[in-house]
DNA sequence: GAGCACTGC
């Protein structure tokens, strides 16, 4: 075991070195905590720390730390739950002045005092599902341990590595980040203990990490694992992590989470319209309940904005009618696509009384699920819970993801209610009956792995060295159809060979933080001499929508968008927007005047430079063709290399398109910037909203499909129909051209190989397709005449 | 002629 990462100032004679980390007792930890010198920095404890320590000493809660250390030292894997209480109320046990409560937050610190990762050149990792949590918790823990932030205690999230190699031993990180590390270090050998926090959220990354860690634990006896979760899942994890079989569950440590009691009220009868009922309830609280802020949960942007308007109207009416008994009210919307500055408004104080001594004001926050876990707002006393949220569901049969408004789970309902009791006792109004709560709501929200497209995950698993994806030890097995769809896609992309093994190309694809289609397109793009452009397009496709469309300025916003739109296709328009943004020196005012989200564009720039670093690492050239006439054609060919499975052909009239092989009918989305409706298109998304829509589209030529995706467009296996006939016509045209003297090229030989290795892609020849430019000119002329 | 729940790499 190497000590190279241990701080240099730690000598062999250090008393800490003599500790047996696995047998540490609470007395030893207390001694270390109370000593003059901080054992982690070797510097004197700060005055502030000593003051806190004095207060701690008065509290008889150290017994729990002892219990934890006993369990932790004796076992390789344990589950820790924070009991949020159940049933109608939660108990208030100790006053909130308690300085050294044992909470789930403190567990990683106890782990450090016991594990002493810095003495053996290792680290303790603690994962979080969200970036903000990783950052803020790391900061707090550094303070509590009396060590400098971003030194001994640091964090790693995408774009930000706030750790110091050799010094940091307590590392907070997002779950996705640890998964990335595992791709290149399958044993996670840098860590002596790994803590998975918020495991009950069951994010895709946490689920995969759980499977990996269980495997690593069998090989690395020196690795300890702590799973932290809400109560409801505990038994499941205890059984899952048992290396000796589910009848011998791993030990559980319970931490009481202290919050204020929340009174939960149900409606007597079901509410037919939850939005209307929600507004009515907020109004009722405002009229009849004690002062205190309100949090209302709705499902999406439109609902929220609408509710805010109505609540404000009603409250203003009330204020005018009866200024002596009700105070003023502000209503603040909260959802993730709001610019950060507007999100900050939730921390504004409630408005003051209209006249001195009059009834106090009230703040109402109308929010999506974001306020359920990601953002905490102090001062909330009333929660209004209609019982719904929007959930992503994936249909592997037609390969479509959509958002559905669905009832929440009991666990979610409990979490929402808890938001009312953070500062003082509160009330939660559930807009459904108690009977429905008991009988209709599921215990838990379905884990993400059951509801999502697994293409990315399967590629990650392959890169993680998992040989048998179907029999991998999942906490919950994903749907076999989803796995099959993912394997199929990755095979067509040549990331996996016919035996399901990772190819050289697939290995590089996995290194990019992108969907496999986009990674493939980016890696292929130098062959078309347009990697510079594809890089931009990929970055733009990786960030949220850049187009702003404020409800009262839609026409202006649409006009601004039209100015930046290129008729060639939405992908080209995205590139144009990015280039204009850069040419205008990243000016926020320029963004604002053009109804563009400066925030999203900044993100795109960030993503672009991150991807560029990966490209450089793998020596993928950044090039732009000198022949401008061909640039757009080449970009579209590169699109085909990644997205050949997302192609549709025009069918009949009215902009209806039929997707290749999946046979789904969809319309061009109204946001689409094409000025014609071409026969063949390639699309980025097929979305199911009020109708099936095809979004972000660009015209392609059928002969490119045959040429760059010969396996998928193998006409001998293609289902009969108009689509096949159209492709046959294209094939015949191409054969004629080839015979006419362009000479045989790599494409004909490639048609038979299943998974072209990376170097084979060098064989793609760009110079062959000059024949199309004449056709395109004709088309342009046609377009112009129609205007 | 319409939306984008929320994360994460």
XYZ file of C-alpha atoms in Angstrom, chain A residues 12-606:
595
model
C 5.753 7.306 11.574
C 5.948 8.315 15.234
C 2.717 10.178 15.047
C 0.420 8.795 17.716
C -2.365 8.662 15.143
C -0.362 6.226 13.116
C -0.502 3.784 15.987
C -4.289 3.803 16.025
C -5.922 0.751 14.765
C -8.351 2.484 12.510
C -10.758 -0.416 12.380
C -11.005 -0.615 16.165
C -11.262 3.003 17.081
C -13.483 3.801 20.058
C -15.544 6.864 20.732
C -13.189 7.756 23.610
C -10.308 7.906 21.159
C -12.306 9.971 18.733
C -13.379 12.327 21.501
C -9.776 12.672 22.605
C -8.810 13.567 19.056
C -11.665 16.002 18.711
C -10.863 17.702 21.985
C -7.100 17.721 21.627
C -5.169 20.938 21.135
C -4.049 19.836 17.711
C -6.339 18.965 14.827
C -5.322 15.412 13.896
C -5.994 16.043 10.216
C -4.072 19.271 9.725
C -1.579 19.025 12.598
C -2.436 22.634 13.381
C -4.013 23.975 16.583
C -7.794 23.893 16.602
C -9.352 27.280 15.896
C -10.981 29.374 18.609
C -14.324 29.029 16.874
C -13.984 25.258 16.924
C -13.152 25.234 20.629
C -16.208 27.319 21.380
C -18.434 24.847 19.561
C -16.713 22.029 21.384
C -17.585 23.521 24.760
C -21.244 23.492 23.816
C -20.966 19.946 22.544
C -19.627 18.678 25.814
C -22.862 19.528 27.561
C -24.843 17.230 25.317
C -25.274 13.584 26.213
C -25.422 12.376 22.632
C -22.006 10.842 22.217
C -23.379 7.425 23.016
C -24.735 7.250 19.499
C -21.347 7.930 18.004
C -20.051 4.991 19.999
C -22.810 2.775 18.600
C -21.996 3.853 15.090
C -18.277 3.265 15.443
C -18.876 -0.222 16.846
C -20.969 -1.199 13.843
C -18.693 0.518 11.359
C -15.471 -1.006 12.650
C -16.876 -4.531 12.745
C -18.462 -4.658 9.290
C -17.410 -4.124 5.718
C -20.782 -2.877 4.509
C -23.442 -1.112 6.550
C -26.681 0.725 5.867
C -27.412 3.993 7.654
C -30.913 5.447 7.676
C -32.114 8.856 8.706
C -35.477 8.342 10.253
C -37.730 11.125 9.123
C -40.577 9.678 11.163
C -43.720 8.275 9.750
C -47.455 8.560 10.150
C -49.198 11.801 10.797
C -46.628 13.646 12.822
C -42.959 13.550 13.473
C -41.532 13.948 16.924
C -39.649 16.924 18.212
C -37.066 15.476 20.547
C -34.271 17.930 21.202
C -34.132 21.676 20.865
C -32.559 22.898 17.647
C -29.735 24.473 19.655
C -28.149 21.039 19.858
C -24.711 21.626 18.412
C -23.495 18.093 18.113
C -26.482 16.091 17.058
C -25.779 12.806 15.397
C -27.272 13.276 11.956
C -26.630 11.557 8.667
C -24.474 14.587 7.800
C -22.036 13.700 10.565
C -21.572 10.087 9.533
C -18.798 10.872 6.986
C -16.861 12.696 9.717
C -17.082 9.751 12.085
C -15.905 7.578 9.237
C -12.823 9.794 8.812
C -11.924 9.728 12.502
C -12.177 5.965 12.445
C -10.805 5.170 9.013
C -7.990 7.747 9.012
C -7.711 7.655 5.214
C -4.869 10.214 5.223
C -2.542 7.857 7.061
C -2.665 5.295 4.284
C -2.787 7.423 1.198
C -6.470 6.820 0.592
C -9.617 8.895 0.553
C -13.148 8.672 1.835
C -15.659 9.406 -0.921
C -19.169 10.589 -0.256
C -21.509 10.767 -3.240
C -24.532 13.021 -3.735
C -27.087 12.930 -6.533
C -26.841 16.699 -7.087
C -23.986 19.123 -7.597
C -25.226 21.806 -5.222
C -25.386 19.256 -2.429
C -21.841 18.039 -3.081
C -20.561 21.613 -2.900
C -22.518 22.846 0.098
C -22.113 19.744 2.236
C -18.360 19.686 1.624
C -18.119 23.279 2.791
C -20.064 22.561 5.962
C -18.109 19.464 6.811
C -14.783 21.265 6.328
C -15.941 23.858 8.862
C -17.124 21.245 11.304
C -13.868 19.318 11.115
C -11.934 22.568 11.464
C -9.908 22.027 8.289
C -9.498 24.421 5.352
C -12.130 23.977 2.645
C -10.904 22.479 -0.638
C -7.800 21.123 1.100
C -8.396 18.186 3.445
C -12.096 18.259 2.611
C -13.023 19.033 -0.993
C -15.478 18.222 -3.724
C -15.519 17.166 -7.367
C -18.371 17.903 -9.758
C -18.439 18.229 -13.523
C -16.279 21.183 -14.608
C -14.970 21.680 -11.075
C -12.296 19.745 -9.210
C -11.935 21.369 -5.822
C -9.550 18.911 -4.248
C -5.822 18.927 -3.619
C -4.020 15.733 -4.578
C -2.122 14.347 -1.607
C -3.995 16.516 0.864
C -7.681 15.829 0.319
C -8.880 12.760 2.161
C -12.594 13.534 2.412
C -14.016 13.952 -1.058
C -17.594 14.872 -1.782
C -18.693 14.212 -5.332
C -21.690 13.610 -7.554
C -22.609 9.974 -8.081
C -22.039 10.364 -11.827
C -18.506 11.565 -11.181
C -17.583 8.490 -9.139
C -19.037 6.314 -11.885
C -16.765 8.101 -14.391
C -13.757 7.394 -12.178
C -14.731 3.746 -11.960
C -14.567 3.479 -15.755
C -10.808 3.890 -15.637
C -10.157 2.431 -12.165
C -12.402 -0.589 -11.853
C -11.391 -1.266 -8.238
C -11.825 2.342 -7.096
C -8.447 1.824 -5.489
C -8.031 5.424 -4.344
C -10.709 5.024 -1.697
C -10.711 3.276 1.645
C -14.381 3.978 2.350
C -17.172 4.872 -0.051
C -20.354 6.440 1.247
C -23.386 6.605 -1.030
C -25.678 9.298 0.308
C -29.358 9.699 -0.646
C -29.365 6.148 -1.971
C -33.164 6.053 -1.703
C -33.369 8.492 -4.606
C -32.219 5.643 -6.816
C -30.630 7.716 -9.528
C -29.239 5.777 -12.454
C -25.666 6.454 -11.313
C -26.334 5.386 -7.706
C -27.964 2.155 -8.870
C -25.025 1.243 -11.075
C -22.550 2.184 -8.337
C -24.359 -0.088 -5.898
C -23.941 -3.029 -8.264
C -20.276 -2.225 -8.840
C -19.476 -1.708 -5.166
C -21.018 -5.023 -4.226
C -18.670 -6.685 -6.704
C -15.611 -4.722 -5.575
C -16.342 -5.572 -1.927
C -15.850 -9.251 -2.731
C -12.365 -8.540 -4.069
C -11.180 -5.678 -1.858
C -11.488 -6.584 1.796
C -9.941 -3.262 2.755
C -12.809 -1.304 1.224
C -15.683 -0.203 3.446
C -19.069 0.782 2.133
C -21.746 2.870 3.801
C -25.164 3.193 2.187
C -27.195 6.122 3.504
C -30.893 6.182 2.795
C -34.328 7.136 4.007
C -35.992 4.526 6.156
C -38.314 2.910 3.634
C -35.603 1.350 1.497
C -33.345 0.200 4.294
C -34.345 -3.450 4.392
C -34.024 -3.803 0.659
C -30.448 -2.459 0.758
C -29.577 -4.552 3.823
C -30.543 -7.706 1.968
C -29.088 -6.634 -1.359
C -25.639 -5.878 0.064
C -25.290 -9.098 1.994
C -22.421 -11.028 0.457
C -23.626 -14.191 2.141
C -27.174 -14.118 0.839
C -30.314 -12.148 1.607
C -31.082 -14.153 4.743
C -28.046 -12.512 6.367
C -28.728 -8.793 5.881
C -25.954 -6.284 6.541
C -26.274 -4.281 9.776
C -28.382 -1.175 10.035
C -27.636 1.999 11.936
C -30.540 4.325 12.622
C -30.130 8.056 13.028
C -33.110 9.956 14.303
C -33.685 13.027 12.146
C -35.131 15.799 14.216
C -37.732 18.011 12.641
C -40.783 19.795 13.928
C -44.163 18.082 13.927
C -46.255 18.549 10.823
C -49.998 18.133 10.971
C -51.274 16.408 7.852
C -54.791 17.184 6.600
C -56.609 15.314 3.825
C -59.638 16.288 1.753
C -62.906 14.479 2.495
C -63.616 13.703 -1.143
C -61.307 13.477 -4.183
C -60.671 16.763 -6.009
C -61.596 16.654 -9.689
C -59.301 19.545 -10.679
C -56.124 19.681 -8.635
C -54.983 23.051 -9.980
C -58.229 24.746 -9.053
C -58.290 23.011 -5.666
C -54.693 24.072 -5.019
C -55.444 27.733 -5.686
C -58.549 27.532 -3.492
C -56.523 25.985 -0.665
C -53.772 28.612 -0.839
C -56.419 31.306 -0.670
C -58.066 29.614 2.316
C -54.747 29.389 4.179
C -54.081 33.037 3.467
C -57.473 34.038 4.893
C -57.712 31.789 7.924
C -54.321 30.518 9.041
C -51.621 32.053 11.208
C -48.745 33.905 9.534
C -46.209 31.715 7.751
C -45.115 31.029 4.201
C -46.775 28.557 1.824
C -45.206 26.029 -0.551
C -47.426 24.632 -3.313
C -46.317 21.722 -5.506
C -47.458 21.661 -9.155
C -46.095 19.725 -12.112
C -44.727 22.110 -14.729
C -43.889 25.583 -15.939
C -47.241 26.360 -17.525
C -49.280 25.193 -14.536
C -47.056 27.144 -12.199
C -47.170 30.428 -14.101
C -50.927 30.130 -14.475
C -51.442 29.398 -10.775
C -49.195 32.313 -9.774
C -51.322 34.723 -11.805
C -54.578 33.443 -10.303
C -53.318 33.360 -6.722
C -52.018 36.888 -7.029
C -55.341 38.107 -8.461
C -57.359 36.540 -5.657
C -55.036 37.823 -2.971
C -55.171 41.366 -4.346
C -58.985 41.209 -4.339
C -58.978 40.045 -0.738
C -56.592 42.773 0.284
C -58.811 45.428 -1.250
C -61.973 44.026 0.315
C -60.635 43.414 3.774
C -57.333 45.178 4.445
C -57.765 44.860 8.214
C -57.732 41.075 8.389
C -55.453 39.870 5.556
C -51.960 40.990 4.712
C -50.274 41.445 1.325
C -49.062 38.380 -0.554
C -46.291 37.670 -3.035
C -46.331 34.628 -5.261
C -43.036 33.275 -6.595
C -42.707 30.585 -9.284
C -39.905 28.040 -9.042
C -38.795 25.547 -11.683
C -35.429 24.528 -13.047
C -35.567 26.291 -16.407
C -35.938 29.657 -14.682
C -32.773 31.729 -14.883
C -30.787 31.398 -11.633
C -31.366 35.022 -10.780
C -35.117 34.488 -10.739
C -34.710 31.302 -8.752
C -33.040 33.382 -6.063
C -36.327 35.220 -5.520
C -37.568 32.331 -3.385
C -35.295 33.617 -0.642
C -36.892 37.088 -0.675
C -38.618 37.852 2.632
C -42.407 37.951 2.834
C -43.787 41.447 2.176
C -44.190 43.791 5.190
C -47.659 44.740 6.479
C -49.384 47.327 4.316
C -49.749 49.652 7.287
C -47.580 49.522 10.419
C -49.126 47.078 12.849
C -51.436 45.652 10.207
C -51.672 41.959 9.275
C -48.260 40.614 8.222
C -47.498 39.661 4.624
C -47.170 36.162 3.277
C -44.922 34.508 0.707
C -46.255 31.764 -1.548
C -43.856 29.618 -3.570
C -45.325 27.590 -6.394
C -42.797 24.948 -7.372
C -42.119 21.744 -9.228
C -40.480 18.784 -7.551
C -37.299 20.846 -7.413
C -38.377 22.040 -3.942
C -38.943 18.465 -2.795
C -35.273 17.546 -2.563
C -32.956 19.881 -4.463
C -33.741 23.241 -2.904
C -34.689 23.860 0.684
C -36.515 26.991 1.648
C -36.607 27.988 5.295
C -39.673 29.625 6.785
C -42.226 27.367 5.079
C -45.048 26.566 7.499
C -47.760 25.367 5.099
C -47.399 22.847 2.310
C -50.117 22.282 -0.288
C -49.683 18.910 -1.987
C -52.014 18.000 -4.871
C -50.238 14.649 -5.170
C -48.927 14.771 -8.745
C -45.626 15.208 -10.554
C -44.243 14.834 -14.032
C -42.283 11.683 -14.591
C -40.141 10.542 -17.467
C -41.256 7.220 -18.899
C -39.551 5.266 -21.632
C -41.273 3.001 -24.084
C -38.544 0.711 -25.429
C -40.857 -0.759 -28.063
C -41.114 2.494 -29.974
C -37.969 4.004 -28.397
C -39.766 7.106 -27.165
C -39.340 8.946 -23.909
C -42.198 11.105 -22.685
C -43.275 13.111 -19.668
C -46.409 11.901 -17.892
C -48.310 13.523 -15.050
C -48.548 10.739 -12.477
C -49.499 10.381 -8.785
C -46.569 10.762 -6.406
C -45.403 7.988 -4.073
C -45.941 7.804 -0.317
C -42.255 8.534 0.161
C -42.600 11.707 -1.913
C -45.724 12.756 -0.035
C -43.825 12.374 3.212
C -40.882 14.347 1.893
C -43.193 17.144 0.750
C -44.961 17.271 4.123
C -41.589 17.460 5.873
C -40.874 20.714 4.081
C -43.444 22.390 6.375
C -41.557 21.547 9.558
C -38.069 22.857 8.997
C -38.278 25.970 11.169
C -41.334 25.386 13.360
C -44.395 23.140 13.592
C -46.412 23.292 10.376
C -49.331 21.928 8.395
C -49.568 19.944 5.179
C -52.764 20.018 3.111
C -53.016 16.949 0.918
C -55.556 17.420 -1.857
C -56.547 13.765 -1.863
C -58.285 11.511 0.606
C -56.548 9.569 3.333
C -57.971 6.409 1.781
C -56.339 7.252 -1.557
C -53.071 7.908 0.216
C -53.215 4.513 1.877
C -54.438 2.478 -1.065
C -53.585 4.264 -4.323
C -50.092 5.659 -3.842
C -47.074 3.438 -4.423
C -44.563 3.173 -1.597
C -41.655 4.476 -3.675
C -41.134 6.278 -6.931
C -39.889 3.785 -9.514
C -36.115 3.884 -9.753
C -34.780 5.668 -12.802
C -33.252 2.498 -14.227
C -36.765 1.161 -14.852
C -37.985 4.281 -16.650
C -35.228 5.318 -18.977
C -33.394 4.677 -22.201
C -30.369 2.610 -21.191
C -28.079 3.159 -24.192
C -25.704 5.300 -22.168
C -25.792 3.033 -19.145
C -25.084 -0.104 -21.144
C -22.078 1.539 -22.789
C -20.842 2.670 -19.369
C -21.245 -0.829 -17.964
C -19.309 -2.290 -20.874
C -16.530 0.210 -20.219
C -16.675 -0.709 -16.527
C -15.704 -4.214 -17.528
C -19.095 -5.804 -16.892
C -19.187 -8.778 -19.220
C -22.725 -10.000 -18.779
C -25.061 -7.019 -18.770
C -28.220 -9.081 -18.474
C -27.077 -10.920 -15.349
C -25.373 -7.967 -13.685
C -26.341 -7.748 -10.010
C -28.837 -4.873 -10.247
C -30.749 -3.689 -7.194
C -33.769 -3.776 -9.506
C -33.481 -5.459 -12.886
C -34.225 -3.127 -15.796
C -36.801 -4.193 -18.371
C -35.267 -6.756 -20.746
C -36.696 -4.806 -23.716
C -34.839 -1.692 -22.608
C -31.585 -3.626 -22.365
C -32.155 -5.228 -25.761
C -32.878 -1.871 -27.371
C -29.710 -0.423 -25.896
C -27.572 -3.364 -27.000
C -29.048 -3.173 -30.470
C -28.325 0.548 -30.813
C -24.759 0.151 -29.564
C -24.162 -2.711 -31.959
C -25.387 -0.679 -34.915
C -23.158 2.186 -33.764
C -20.277 -0.326 -33.733
C -19.597 0.378 -30.065
C -20.266 -3.256 -29.235
C -19.467 -6.192 -31.489
C -21.864 -9.041 -32.228
C -20.800 -10.842 -29.052
C -21.530 -7.737 -27.016
C -17.873 -6.903 -26.398
C -16.731 -3.318 -26.262
C -14.940 -2.287 -29.475
C -12.047 0.154 -29.674
C -14.520 2.724 -30.974
C -16.966 2.002 -28.146
C -14.210 2.468 -25.611
C -13.539 5.977 -26.891
C -17.240 6.747 -27.185
C -17.696 5.932 -23.502
C -15.109 8.559 -22.587
C -17.323 11.339 -23.879
C -20.016 12.639 -21.532
C -22.567 12.273 -24.339
C -25.288 10.007 -25.639
C -23.709 7.273 -27.791
C -25.217 8.679 -30.991
C -23.604 12.050 -30.393
C -20.281 10.527 -29.384
C -20.246 8.485 -32.578
C -21.100 11.508 -34.685
C -18.341 13.562 -33.057
C -15.718 10.840 -33.472
C -16.706 10.344 -37.124
C -16.735 14.037 -37.975
C -13.020 14.553 -38.828
C -13.519 12.157 -41.743
C -15.942 14.698 -43.142
C -13.642 17.575 -42.257
C -16.228 19.266 -40.068
C -15.363 18.234 -36.498
C -15.191 21.882 -35.498
C -18.811 22.350 -36.526
C -20.059 19.025 -35.164
C -18.402 19.806 -31.849
C -20.433 23.006 -31.642
C -23.647 21.247 -32.615
C -23.086 18.492 -30.064
C -22.437 21.052 -27.332
C -25.622 22.917 -28.235
C -27.631 19.687 -28.200
C -26.251 18.906 -24.730
C -27.620 21.975 -22.961
C -31.177 23.090 -22.257
C -33.145 24.964 -24.901
C -31.432 28.283 -25.700
C -34.557 29.972 -27.092
C -36.461 32.183 -24.679
C -40.145 32.805 -25.279
C -41.712 34.998 -22.574
C -45.524 34.614 -22.636
C -46.217 38.280 -23.374
C -43.500 38.688 -26.018
C -43.932 35.604 -28.134
C -44.126 37.422 -31.436
C -40.965 39.397 -30.773
C -39.182 36.277 -29.624
C -40.247 34.366 -32.725
C -39.096 37.210 -34.955
C -35.703 37.234 -33.240
C -35.454 33.493 -33.712
C -36.300 33.812 -37.400
C -33.338 36.183 -37.809
C -30.945 33.510 -36.586
C -32.629 30.611 -38.350
C -30.897 29.047 -41.336
C -33.196 27.254 -43.757
C -30.733 24.386 -44.030
C -31.940 22.787 -40.840
C -32.203 23.107 -37.087
C -28.754 21.663 -36.452
C -27.172 24.314 -38.637
C -29.245 26.972 -36.892
C -27.905 25.837 -33.532
C -24.396 26.211 -34.861
C -25.226 29.644 -36.205
C -26.586 30.739 -32.830
C -23.450 29.597 -31.059
C -21.154 31.282 -33.567
C -23.153 34.515 -33.359
C -22.903 34.340 -29.591
C -19.124 34.050 -29.804
C -18.892 36.766 -32.484
C -20.862 39.053 -30.222
C -18.288 38.507 -27.487
C -20.588 36.486 -25.228
C -22.529 39.658 -24.547
C -25.440 39.168 -22.163
C -27.302 42.090 -23.670
C -26.962 40.599 -27.124
C -28.464 37.363 -25.796
C -31.254 39.239 -24.109
C -32.070 41.305 -27.203
C -32.184 38.163 -29.308
C -34.321 36.234 -26.834
C -31.561 33.756 -26.100
C -30.637 32.242 -22.781
C -27.149 33.518 -21.971
C -26.985 30.943 -19.228
C -27.582 28.041 -21.614
C -25.078 29.430 -24.133
C -22.465 29.718 -21.430
C -23.102 26.097 -20.537
C -22.703 25.141 -24.188
C -19.334 26.859 -24.252
C -18.313 24.988 -21.127
